[in-house]
Short mmCIF file of C-alpha atoms in Angstrom, two decimals:
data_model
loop_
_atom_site.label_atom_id
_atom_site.label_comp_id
_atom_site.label_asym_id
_atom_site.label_seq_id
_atom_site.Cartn_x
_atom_site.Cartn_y
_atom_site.Cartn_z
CA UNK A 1 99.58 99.11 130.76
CA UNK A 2 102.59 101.34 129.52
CA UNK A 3 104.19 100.18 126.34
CA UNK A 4 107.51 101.25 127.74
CA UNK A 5 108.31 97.92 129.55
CA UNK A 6 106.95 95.30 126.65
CA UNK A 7 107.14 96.67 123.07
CA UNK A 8 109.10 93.64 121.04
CA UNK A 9 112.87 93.40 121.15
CA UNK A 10 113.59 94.00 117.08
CA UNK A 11 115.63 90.43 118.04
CA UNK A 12 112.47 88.50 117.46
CA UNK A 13 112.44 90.12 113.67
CA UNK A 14 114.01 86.95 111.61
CA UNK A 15 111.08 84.83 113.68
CA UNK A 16 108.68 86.98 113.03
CA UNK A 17 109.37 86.99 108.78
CA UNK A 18 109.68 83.32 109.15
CA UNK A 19 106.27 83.54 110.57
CA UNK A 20 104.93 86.21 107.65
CA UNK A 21 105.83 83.99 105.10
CA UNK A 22 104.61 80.73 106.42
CA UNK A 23 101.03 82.63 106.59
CA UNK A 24 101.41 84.35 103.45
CA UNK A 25 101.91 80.87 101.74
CA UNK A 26 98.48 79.49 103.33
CA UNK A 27 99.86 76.86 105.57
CA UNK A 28 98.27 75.89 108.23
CA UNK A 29 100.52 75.75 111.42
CA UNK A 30 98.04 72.76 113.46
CA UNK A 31 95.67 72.68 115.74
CA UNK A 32 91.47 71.80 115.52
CA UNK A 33 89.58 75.06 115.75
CA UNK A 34 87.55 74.49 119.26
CA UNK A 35 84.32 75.06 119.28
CA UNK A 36 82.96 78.26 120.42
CA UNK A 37 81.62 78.15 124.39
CA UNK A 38 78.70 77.92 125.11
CA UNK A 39 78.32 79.44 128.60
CA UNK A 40 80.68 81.95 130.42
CA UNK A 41 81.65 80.36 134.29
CA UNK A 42 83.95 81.62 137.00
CA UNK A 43 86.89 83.21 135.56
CA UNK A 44 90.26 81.56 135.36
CA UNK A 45 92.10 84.06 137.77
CA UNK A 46 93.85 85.65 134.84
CA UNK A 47 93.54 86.37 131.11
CA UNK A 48 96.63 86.97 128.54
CA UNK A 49 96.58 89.48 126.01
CA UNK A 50 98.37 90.28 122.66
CA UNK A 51 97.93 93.98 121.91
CA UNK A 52 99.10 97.45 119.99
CA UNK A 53 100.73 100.39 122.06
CA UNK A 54 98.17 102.24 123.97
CA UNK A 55 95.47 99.55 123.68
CA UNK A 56 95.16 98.33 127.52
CA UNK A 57 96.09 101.29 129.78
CA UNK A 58 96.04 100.35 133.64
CA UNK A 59 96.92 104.06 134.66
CA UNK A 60 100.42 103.39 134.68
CA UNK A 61 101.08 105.97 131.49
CA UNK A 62 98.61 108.45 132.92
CA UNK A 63 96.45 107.82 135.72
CA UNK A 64 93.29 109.25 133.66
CA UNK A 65 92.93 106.03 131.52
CA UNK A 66 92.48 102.97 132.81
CA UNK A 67 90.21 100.47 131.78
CA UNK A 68 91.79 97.77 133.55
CA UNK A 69 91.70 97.83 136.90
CA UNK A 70 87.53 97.94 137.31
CA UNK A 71 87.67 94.88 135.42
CA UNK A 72 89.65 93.00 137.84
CA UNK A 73 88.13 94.34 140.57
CA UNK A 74 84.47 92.87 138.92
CA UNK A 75 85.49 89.80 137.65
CA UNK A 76 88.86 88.37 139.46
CA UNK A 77 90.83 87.91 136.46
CA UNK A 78 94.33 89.63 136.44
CA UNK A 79 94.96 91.26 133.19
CA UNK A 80 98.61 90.42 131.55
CA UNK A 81 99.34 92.03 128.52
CA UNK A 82 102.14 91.58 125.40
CA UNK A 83 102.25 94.56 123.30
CA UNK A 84 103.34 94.28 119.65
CA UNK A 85 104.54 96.59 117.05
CA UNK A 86 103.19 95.43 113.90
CA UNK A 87 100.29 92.43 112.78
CA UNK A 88 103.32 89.64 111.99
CA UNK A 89 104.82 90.38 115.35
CA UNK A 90 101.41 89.80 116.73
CA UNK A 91 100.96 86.61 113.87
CA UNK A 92 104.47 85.24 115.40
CA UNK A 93 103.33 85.70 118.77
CA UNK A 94 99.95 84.05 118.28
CA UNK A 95 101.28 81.07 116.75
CA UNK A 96 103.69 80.50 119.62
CA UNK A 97 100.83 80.01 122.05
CA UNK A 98 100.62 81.16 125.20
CA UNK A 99 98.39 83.86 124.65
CA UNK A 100 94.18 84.42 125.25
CA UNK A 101 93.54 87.20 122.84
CA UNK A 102 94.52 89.78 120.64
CA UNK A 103 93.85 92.92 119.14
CA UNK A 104 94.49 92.13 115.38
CA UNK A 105 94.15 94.48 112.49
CA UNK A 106 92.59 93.18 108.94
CA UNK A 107 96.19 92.21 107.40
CA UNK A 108 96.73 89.49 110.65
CA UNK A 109 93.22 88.57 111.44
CA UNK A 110 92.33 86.39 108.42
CA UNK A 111 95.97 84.84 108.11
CA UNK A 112 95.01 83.87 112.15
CA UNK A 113 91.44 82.32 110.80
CA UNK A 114 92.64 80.73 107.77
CA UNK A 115 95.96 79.09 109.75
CA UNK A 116 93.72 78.24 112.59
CA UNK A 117 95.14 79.86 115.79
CA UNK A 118 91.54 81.83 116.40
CA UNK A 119 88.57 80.07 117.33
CA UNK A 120 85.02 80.79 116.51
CA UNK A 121 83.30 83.19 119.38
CA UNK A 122 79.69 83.39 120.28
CA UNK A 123 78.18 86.14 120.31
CA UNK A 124 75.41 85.05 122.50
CA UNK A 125 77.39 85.41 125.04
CA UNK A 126 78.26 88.93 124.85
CA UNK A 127 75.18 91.05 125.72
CA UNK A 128 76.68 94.35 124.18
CA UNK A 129 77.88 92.78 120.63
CA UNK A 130 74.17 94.24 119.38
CA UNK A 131 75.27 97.84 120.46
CA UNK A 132 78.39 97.37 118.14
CA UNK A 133 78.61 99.73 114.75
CA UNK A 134 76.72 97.92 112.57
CA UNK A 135 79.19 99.10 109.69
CA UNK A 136 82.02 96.77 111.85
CA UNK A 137 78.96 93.71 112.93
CA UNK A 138 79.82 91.70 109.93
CA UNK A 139 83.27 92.78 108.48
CA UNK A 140 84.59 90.61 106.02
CA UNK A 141 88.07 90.43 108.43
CA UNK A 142 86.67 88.55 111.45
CA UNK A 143 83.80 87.02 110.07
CA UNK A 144 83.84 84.12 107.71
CA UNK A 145 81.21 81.98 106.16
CA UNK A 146 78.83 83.06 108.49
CA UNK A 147 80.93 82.49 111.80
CA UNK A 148 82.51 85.60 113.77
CA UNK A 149 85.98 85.14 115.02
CA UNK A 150 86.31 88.03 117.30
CA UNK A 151 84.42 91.25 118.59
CA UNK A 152 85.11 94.78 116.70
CA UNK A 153 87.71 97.40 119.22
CA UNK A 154 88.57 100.55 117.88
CA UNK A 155 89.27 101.60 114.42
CA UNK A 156 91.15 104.80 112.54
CA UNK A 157 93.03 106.25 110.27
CA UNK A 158 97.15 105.98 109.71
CA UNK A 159 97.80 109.81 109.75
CA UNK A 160 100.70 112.07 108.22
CA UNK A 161 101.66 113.51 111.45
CA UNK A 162 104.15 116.48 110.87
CA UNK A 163 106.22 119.31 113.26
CA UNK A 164 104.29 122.56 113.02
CA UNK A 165 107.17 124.42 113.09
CA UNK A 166 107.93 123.29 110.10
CA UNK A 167 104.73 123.14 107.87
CA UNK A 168 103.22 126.33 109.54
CA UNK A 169 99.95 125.31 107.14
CA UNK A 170 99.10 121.16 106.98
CA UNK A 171 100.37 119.58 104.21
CA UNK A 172 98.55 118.28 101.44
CA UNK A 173 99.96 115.42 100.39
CA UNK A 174 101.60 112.03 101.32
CA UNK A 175 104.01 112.95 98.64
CA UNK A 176 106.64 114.78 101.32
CA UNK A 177 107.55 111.10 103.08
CA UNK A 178 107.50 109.47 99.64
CA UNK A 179 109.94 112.01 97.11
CA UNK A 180 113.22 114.20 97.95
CA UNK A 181 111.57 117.97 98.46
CA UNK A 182 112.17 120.84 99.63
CA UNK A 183 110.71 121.53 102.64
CA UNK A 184 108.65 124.82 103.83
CA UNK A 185 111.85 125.57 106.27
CA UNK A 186 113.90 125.73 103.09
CA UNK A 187 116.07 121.83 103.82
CA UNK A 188 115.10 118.89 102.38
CA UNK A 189 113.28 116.45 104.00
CA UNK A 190 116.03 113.88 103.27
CA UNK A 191 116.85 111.88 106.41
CA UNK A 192 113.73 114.06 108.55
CA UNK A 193 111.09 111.77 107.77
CA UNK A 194 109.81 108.19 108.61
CA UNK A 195 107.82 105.19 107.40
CA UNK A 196 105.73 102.21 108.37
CA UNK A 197 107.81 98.90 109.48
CA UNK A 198 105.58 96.60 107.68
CA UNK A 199 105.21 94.88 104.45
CA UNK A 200 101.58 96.56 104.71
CA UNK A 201 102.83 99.68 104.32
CA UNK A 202 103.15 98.94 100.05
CA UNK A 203 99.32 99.34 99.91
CA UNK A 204 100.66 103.55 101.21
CA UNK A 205 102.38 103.59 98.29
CA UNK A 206 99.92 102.30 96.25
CA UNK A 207 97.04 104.45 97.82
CA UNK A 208 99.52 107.35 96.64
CA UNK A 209 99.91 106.15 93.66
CA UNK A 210 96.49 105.81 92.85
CA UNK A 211 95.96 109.67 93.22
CA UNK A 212 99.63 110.76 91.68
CA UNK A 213 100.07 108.46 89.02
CA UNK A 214 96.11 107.13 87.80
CA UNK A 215 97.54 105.73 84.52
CA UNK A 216 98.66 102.85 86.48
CA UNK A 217 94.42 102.13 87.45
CA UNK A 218 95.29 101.07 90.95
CA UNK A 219 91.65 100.63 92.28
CA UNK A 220 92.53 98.84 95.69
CA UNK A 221 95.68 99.21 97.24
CA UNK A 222 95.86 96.21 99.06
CA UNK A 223 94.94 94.12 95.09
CA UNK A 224 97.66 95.27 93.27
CA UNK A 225 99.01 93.58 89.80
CA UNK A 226 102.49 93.28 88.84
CA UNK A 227 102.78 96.32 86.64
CA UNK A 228 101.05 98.17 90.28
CA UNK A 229 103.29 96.86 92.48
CA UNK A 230 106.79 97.44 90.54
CA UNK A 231 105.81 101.03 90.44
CA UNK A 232 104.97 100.75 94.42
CA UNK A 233 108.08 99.07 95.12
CA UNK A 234 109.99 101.55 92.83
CA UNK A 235 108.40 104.43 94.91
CA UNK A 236 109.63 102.97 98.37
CA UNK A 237 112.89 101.97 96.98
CA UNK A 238 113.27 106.25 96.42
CA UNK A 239 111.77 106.97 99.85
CA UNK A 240 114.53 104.52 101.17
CA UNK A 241 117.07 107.16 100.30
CA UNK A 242 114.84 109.58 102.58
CA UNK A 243 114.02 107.81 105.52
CA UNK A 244 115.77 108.42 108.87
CA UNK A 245 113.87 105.12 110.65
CA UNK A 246 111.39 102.71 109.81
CA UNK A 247 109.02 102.55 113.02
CA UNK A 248 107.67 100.24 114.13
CA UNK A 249 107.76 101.23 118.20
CA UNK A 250 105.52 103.81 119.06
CA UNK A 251 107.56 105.69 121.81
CA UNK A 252 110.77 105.20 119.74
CA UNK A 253 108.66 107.57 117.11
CA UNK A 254 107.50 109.86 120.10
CA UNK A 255 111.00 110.22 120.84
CA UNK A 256 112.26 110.56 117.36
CA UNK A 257 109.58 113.98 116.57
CA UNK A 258 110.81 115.14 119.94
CA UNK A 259 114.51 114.71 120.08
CA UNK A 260 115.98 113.38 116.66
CA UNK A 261 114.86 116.03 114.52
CA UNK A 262 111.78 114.10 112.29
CA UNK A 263 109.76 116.45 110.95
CA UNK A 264 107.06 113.97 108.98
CA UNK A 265 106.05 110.63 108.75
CA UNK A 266 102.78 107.83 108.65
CA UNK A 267 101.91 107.97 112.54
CA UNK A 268 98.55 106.96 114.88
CA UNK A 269 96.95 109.43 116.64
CA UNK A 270 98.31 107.69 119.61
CA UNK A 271 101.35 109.10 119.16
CA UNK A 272 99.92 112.06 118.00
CA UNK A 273 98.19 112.69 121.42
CA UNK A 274 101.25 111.76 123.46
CA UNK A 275 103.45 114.35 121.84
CA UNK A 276 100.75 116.82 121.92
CA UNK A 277 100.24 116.35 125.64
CA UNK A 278 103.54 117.11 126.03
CA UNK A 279 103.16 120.18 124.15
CA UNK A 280 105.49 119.49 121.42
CA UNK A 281 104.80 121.09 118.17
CA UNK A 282 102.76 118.07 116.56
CA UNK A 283 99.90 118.00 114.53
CA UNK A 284 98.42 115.01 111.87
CA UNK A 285 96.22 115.08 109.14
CA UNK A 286 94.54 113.15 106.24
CA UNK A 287 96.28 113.89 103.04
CA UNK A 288 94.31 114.43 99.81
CA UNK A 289 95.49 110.65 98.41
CA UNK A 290 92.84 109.83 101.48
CA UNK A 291 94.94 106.97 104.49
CA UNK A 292 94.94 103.54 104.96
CA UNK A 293 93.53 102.52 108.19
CA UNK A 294 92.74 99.58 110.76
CA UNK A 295 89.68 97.99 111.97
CA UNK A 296 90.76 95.70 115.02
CA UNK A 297 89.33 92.69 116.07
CA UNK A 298 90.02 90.92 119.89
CA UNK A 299 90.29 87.15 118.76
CA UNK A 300 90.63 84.56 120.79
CA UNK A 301 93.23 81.56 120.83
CA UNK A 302 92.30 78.19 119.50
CA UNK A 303 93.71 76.93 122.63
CA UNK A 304 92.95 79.65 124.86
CA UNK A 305 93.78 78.37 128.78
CA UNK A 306 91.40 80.98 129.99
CA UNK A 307 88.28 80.73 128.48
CA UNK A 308 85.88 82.02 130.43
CA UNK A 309 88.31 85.50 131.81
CA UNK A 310 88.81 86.16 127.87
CA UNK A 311 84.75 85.95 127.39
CA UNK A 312 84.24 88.44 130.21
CA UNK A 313 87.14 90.76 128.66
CA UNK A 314 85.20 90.73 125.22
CA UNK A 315 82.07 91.62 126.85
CA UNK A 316 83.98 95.00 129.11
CA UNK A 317 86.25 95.78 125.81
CA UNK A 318 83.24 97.34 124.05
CA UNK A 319 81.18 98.74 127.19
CA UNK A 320 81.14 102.42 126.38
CA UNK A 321 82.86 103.79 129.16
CA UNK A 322 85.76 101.30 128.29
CA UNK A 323 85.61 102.66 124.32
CA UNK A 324 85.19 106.02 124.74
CA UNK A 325 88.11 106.19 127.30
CA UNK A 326 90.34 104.25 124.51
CA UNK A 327 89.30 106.44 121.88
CA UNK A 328 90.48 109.65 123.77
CA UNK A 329 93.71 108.04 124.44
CA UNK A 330 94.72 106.50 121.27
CA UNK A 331 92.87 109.24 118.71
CA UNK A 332 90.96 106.33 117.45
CA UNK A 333 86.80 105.48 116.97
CA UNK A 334 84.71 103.67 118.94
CA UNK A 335 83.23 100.62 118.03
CA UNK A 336 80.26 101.35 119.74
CA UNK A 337 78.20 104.53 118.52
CA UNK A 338 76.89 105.37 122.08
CA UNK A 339 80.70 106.20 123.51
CA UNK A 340 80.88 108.70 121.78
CA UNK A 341 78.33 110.89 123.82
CA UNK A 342 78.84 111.77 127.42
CA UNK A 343 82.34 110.47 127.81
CA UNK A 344 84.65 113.06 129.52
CA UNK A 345 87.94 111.89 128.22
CA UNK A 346 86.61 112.20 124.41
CA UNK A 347 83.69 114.14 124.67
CA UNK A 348 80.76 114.68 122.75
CA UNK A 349 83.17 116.02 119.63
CA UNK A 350 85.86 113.21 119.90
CA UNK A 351 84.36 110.47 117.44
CA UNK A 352 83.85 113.50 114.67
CA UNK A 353 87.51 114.36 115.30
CA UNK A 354 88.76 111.05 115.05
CA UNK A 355 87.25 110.29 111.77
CA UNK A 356 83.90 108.61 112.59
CA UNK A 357 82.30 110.08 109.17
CA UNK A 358 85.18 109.13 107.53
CA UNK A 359 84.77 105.46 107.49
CA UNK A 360 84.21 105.05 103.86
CA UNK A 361 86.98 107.16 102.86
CA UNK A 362 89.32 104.87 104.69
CA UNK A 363 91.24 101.59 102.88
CA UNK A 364 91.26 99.58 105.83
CA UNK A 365 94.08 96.91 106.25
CA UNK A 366 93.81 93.23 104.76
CA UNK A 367 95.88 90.71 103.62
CA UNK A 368 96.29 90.44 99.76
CA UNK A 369 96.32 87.46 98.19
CA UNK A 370 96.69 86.49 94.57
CA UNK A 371 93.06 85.94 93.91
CA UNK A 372 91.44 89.29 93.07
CA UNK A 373 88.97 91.07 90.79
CA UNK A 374 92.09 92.18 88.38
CA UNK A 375 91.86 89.63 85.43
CA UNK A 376 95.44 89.60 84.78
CA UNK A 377 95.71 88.28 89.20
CA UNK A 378 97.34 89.94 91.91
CA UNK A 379 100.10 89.83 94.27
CA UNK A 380 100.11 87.71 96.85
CA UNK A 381 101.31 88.53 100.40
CA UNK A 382 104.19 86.37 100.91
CA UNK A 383 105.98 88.58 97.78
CA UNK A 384 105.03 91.81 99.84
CA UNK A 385 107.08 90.29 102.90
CA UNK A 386 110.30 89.64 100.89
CA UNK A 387 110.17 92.58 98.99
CA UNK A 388 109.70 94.69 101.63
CA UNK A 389 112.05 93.18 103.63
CA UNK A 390 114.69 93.49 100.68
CA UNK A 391 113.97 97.07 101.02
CA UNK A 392 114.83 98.24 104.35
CA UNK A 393 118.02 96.33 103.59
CA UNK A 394 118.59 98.57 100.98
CA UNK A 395 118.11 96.30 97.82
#
C-alpha cells in the first residue's frame, strides 16, 4: 500500500503523548485479554492493519512488490491498512480500537502486552512459526512468561544515511547529527541534518555516548540512570540548535535529502532504497558507536473483529516469498533464514547487506522502565516522553 495517502496527520500528536504517558505510567487502559484461538475458520472478508511505511506494499508504490494481492486472492480477506510514523502513534492507535494487527517495534510491543490491547497467539496455528530465526522465536518483546503475543516480521538497523556529494568517503561517526561541525564541503552542518521524532531516539544519544564519553559507564542505552540521561538530554538539547526537522514521515525525509538540502540524519533503509532508486546521491551506513535497531512483532488486538483473516495474515507475513520481497524493499532482514536464498528482489546477497550478521551488534528498541540492573535505578519511560517532548519545543 503506498504510505503517501495514510501516514498520520501530526494533528493526532497531543493524543498520541497523552497516550505515551498513560503507558509509560503502567496503567492499564481495560479490556480481558481473550484467549488465544484455537482453530483458524473462513475468513472474515477483511482484516485491519496498523503498520510502518513500506511494510504492506500492494504494488501501488512500485508494481515489483506486492505481497498483498496473492493473499486476497487465496484467502478472501481484503487487506486495509493504517500506516504510522512512530511506536506511540501506533500505541494511540491500538488503544482506540478498531484495528486487527500491527507491526510493533520493542519500545510499543510490551507497553501493548502489559496495558492489555494484544492478545496471546497460538502458534499452533501457524505452520511456518518453526521456520522463524530462532534468535527472534523467543524474544523477550513479544513473549512473556512463557506466552507469545505476536509472530517476528522484519528487523534492522536505524542507519546514518548521508548525501554522497557531500561525504565523498562514509562517515564514521554519529557525532555529525549530534555536534555543530564542519562539514567535508567546507559549511556546517547546522540546519542540514535531521533526527528521530521519538522519545526513543534518547537511547541514540546514549548509544553515542557510550562510545564518546565512557566515563559516564552507559552499558545499555535504553537503562540509563540519572547522571546518563542528563548528559543524553544535554546532548540533544545541542543537536536541537542543528536540526532542520525532526522526522517522523518517511517520504517527508525522502523529500527533505532530495529537495530541502539535508545532507545527514538517523534514516531506514527504506528510505534509503527509495532515494537510491531514484538515483539521488544517497548512501547509509553503521557508524563506529554501532545503531539502535527494531525487531517487529505483528500482534493482534484483544478485541480483534477478524480473527480468523488476521490468523491467515500471520501465517503469509513470514512465508519466504512474502519476507524476502519486504526485505528488498524496506533494506531490512528477514525473519525467516530461508528468504534470504533464491529471492529475486533481494537476492542471495541481500540478508548479508542488510545486516543479518550483525544482529548482536544491534541495541534493539524497548521500553525502559525504572527497574534495571543499575543499583542506583533507572529512568523510566514516561520521563523520556516529557523530556523529549520539552525538547523539540525548544526547552
Amino acid at each position: 500500500m503506498s504510505t503517501r495517502k495514510t501516514l498520520m496527520p501530526r494533528r493526532f500528536a497531543a493524543r498520541v503523548t497523552a497516550v505515551a504517558l498513560a503507558g509509560a505510567f503502567g496503567v492499564v487502559l481495560g479490556g480481558a485479554q481473550a484467549a488465544p484461538l484455537q482453530k483458524v475458520g473462513k475468513g472474515e472478508g477483511s482484516v485491519d492493519i496498523v503498520a510502518w511505511p513500506g511494510y504492506i506494499e500492494r504494488g501501488e508504490t512500485d508494481k515489483g512488490f506486492d505481497w498483498v494481492t496473492s493473499f486476497e486472492k487465496k484467502t478472501g480477506c481484503k487487506v486495509n491498512v493504517k500506516t504510522a510514523g512512530t511506536s506511540d502513534e501506533m500505541v494511540a492507535l491500538m488503544n482506540e480500537g478498531g484495528f486487527d494487527l500491527v507491526t510493533a517495534s520493542g519500545d510499543a510491543s510490551l507497553r501493548l502486552i502489559a496495558g492489555k490491547r494484544v492478545q496471546e497467539v497460538n502458534i499452533k496455528l501457524i505452520p511456518s512459526y518453526s521456520t522463524v530465526d530462532p534468535r527472534l522465536q523467543n524474544a523477550i518483546w513479544h513473549t512473556v512468561n512463557g506466552k507469545h503475543y505476536g509472530v517476528p516480521y522484519q528487523w534492522g538497523y536505524n542507519v546514518l544515511a548521508y548525501n554522497t556529494n557531500v561525504f565523498k568517503t562514509p562517515p564514521k561517526s554519529w557525532e555529525i547529527v549530534f555536534k555543530e561541525t564542519t562539514l567535508p564541503d567546507g559549511k556546517s552542518n547546522k540546519g542540514r541534518v535531521q533526527a528521530f521524532d521519538g522519545p526513543i531516539y534518547i537511547a541514540d544519544a546514549a548509544l553515542y555516548l557510550k562510545k564518546a564519553n565512557p566515563s559516564l559507564g552507559i552499558k545499555d542505552p535504553y537503562q540509563l540512570n540519572e547522571d546518563q540521561y542528563k548528559a543524553a538530554l544535554e546532548l540533544l538539547r545541542g543537536q536541537r540548535k542543528l536540526v532542520s526537522r525532526y522526522w517522523h514521515d518517511a517520504m517527508v525525509q525522502i523529500d527533505d535529502f532530495k529537495n530541502e538540502g539535508v545532507v545527514a540524519s538517523s534514516s531506514w533503509g527504506f528510505q534509503v532504497n527509495l532515494l537510491r532508486g531514484d538515483k539521488q546521491p544517497i548512501a547509509s551506513v553503521v557508524p563506529e558507536e554501532g545503531a539502535t535497531g527494531w525487531a517487529d512483532t505483528t500482534m493482534m488486538h484483544v478485541n480483534a473483529k477478524h480473527p480468523n483473516c488476521a490468523y491467515l495474515w500471520m501465517e503469509h507475513s513470514i512465508s519466504p516469498k512474502t519476507q524476502g520481497d519486504l526485505a528488498a524493499w524496506f533494506g531490512s532482514v528477514p525473519a525467516v533464514p530461508a528468504a534470504c536464498k533464491g529471492n529475486a528482489l533481494l537476492g542471495d546477497d541481500g540478508c548479508k547487506t542488510n545486516g543479518y550478521d550483525e544482529f548482536e551488534r544491534i541495541s534493539f528498541w524497548r521500553t525502559p522502565t525504572a527497574k534495571c540492573a543499575d543499583p542506583k535505578g533507572c529512568v523510566p519511560y514516561y520521563r523520556w516522553v516529557s523530556d523529549y517532548i520539552a525538547i523539540l519545543g525548544g526547552r
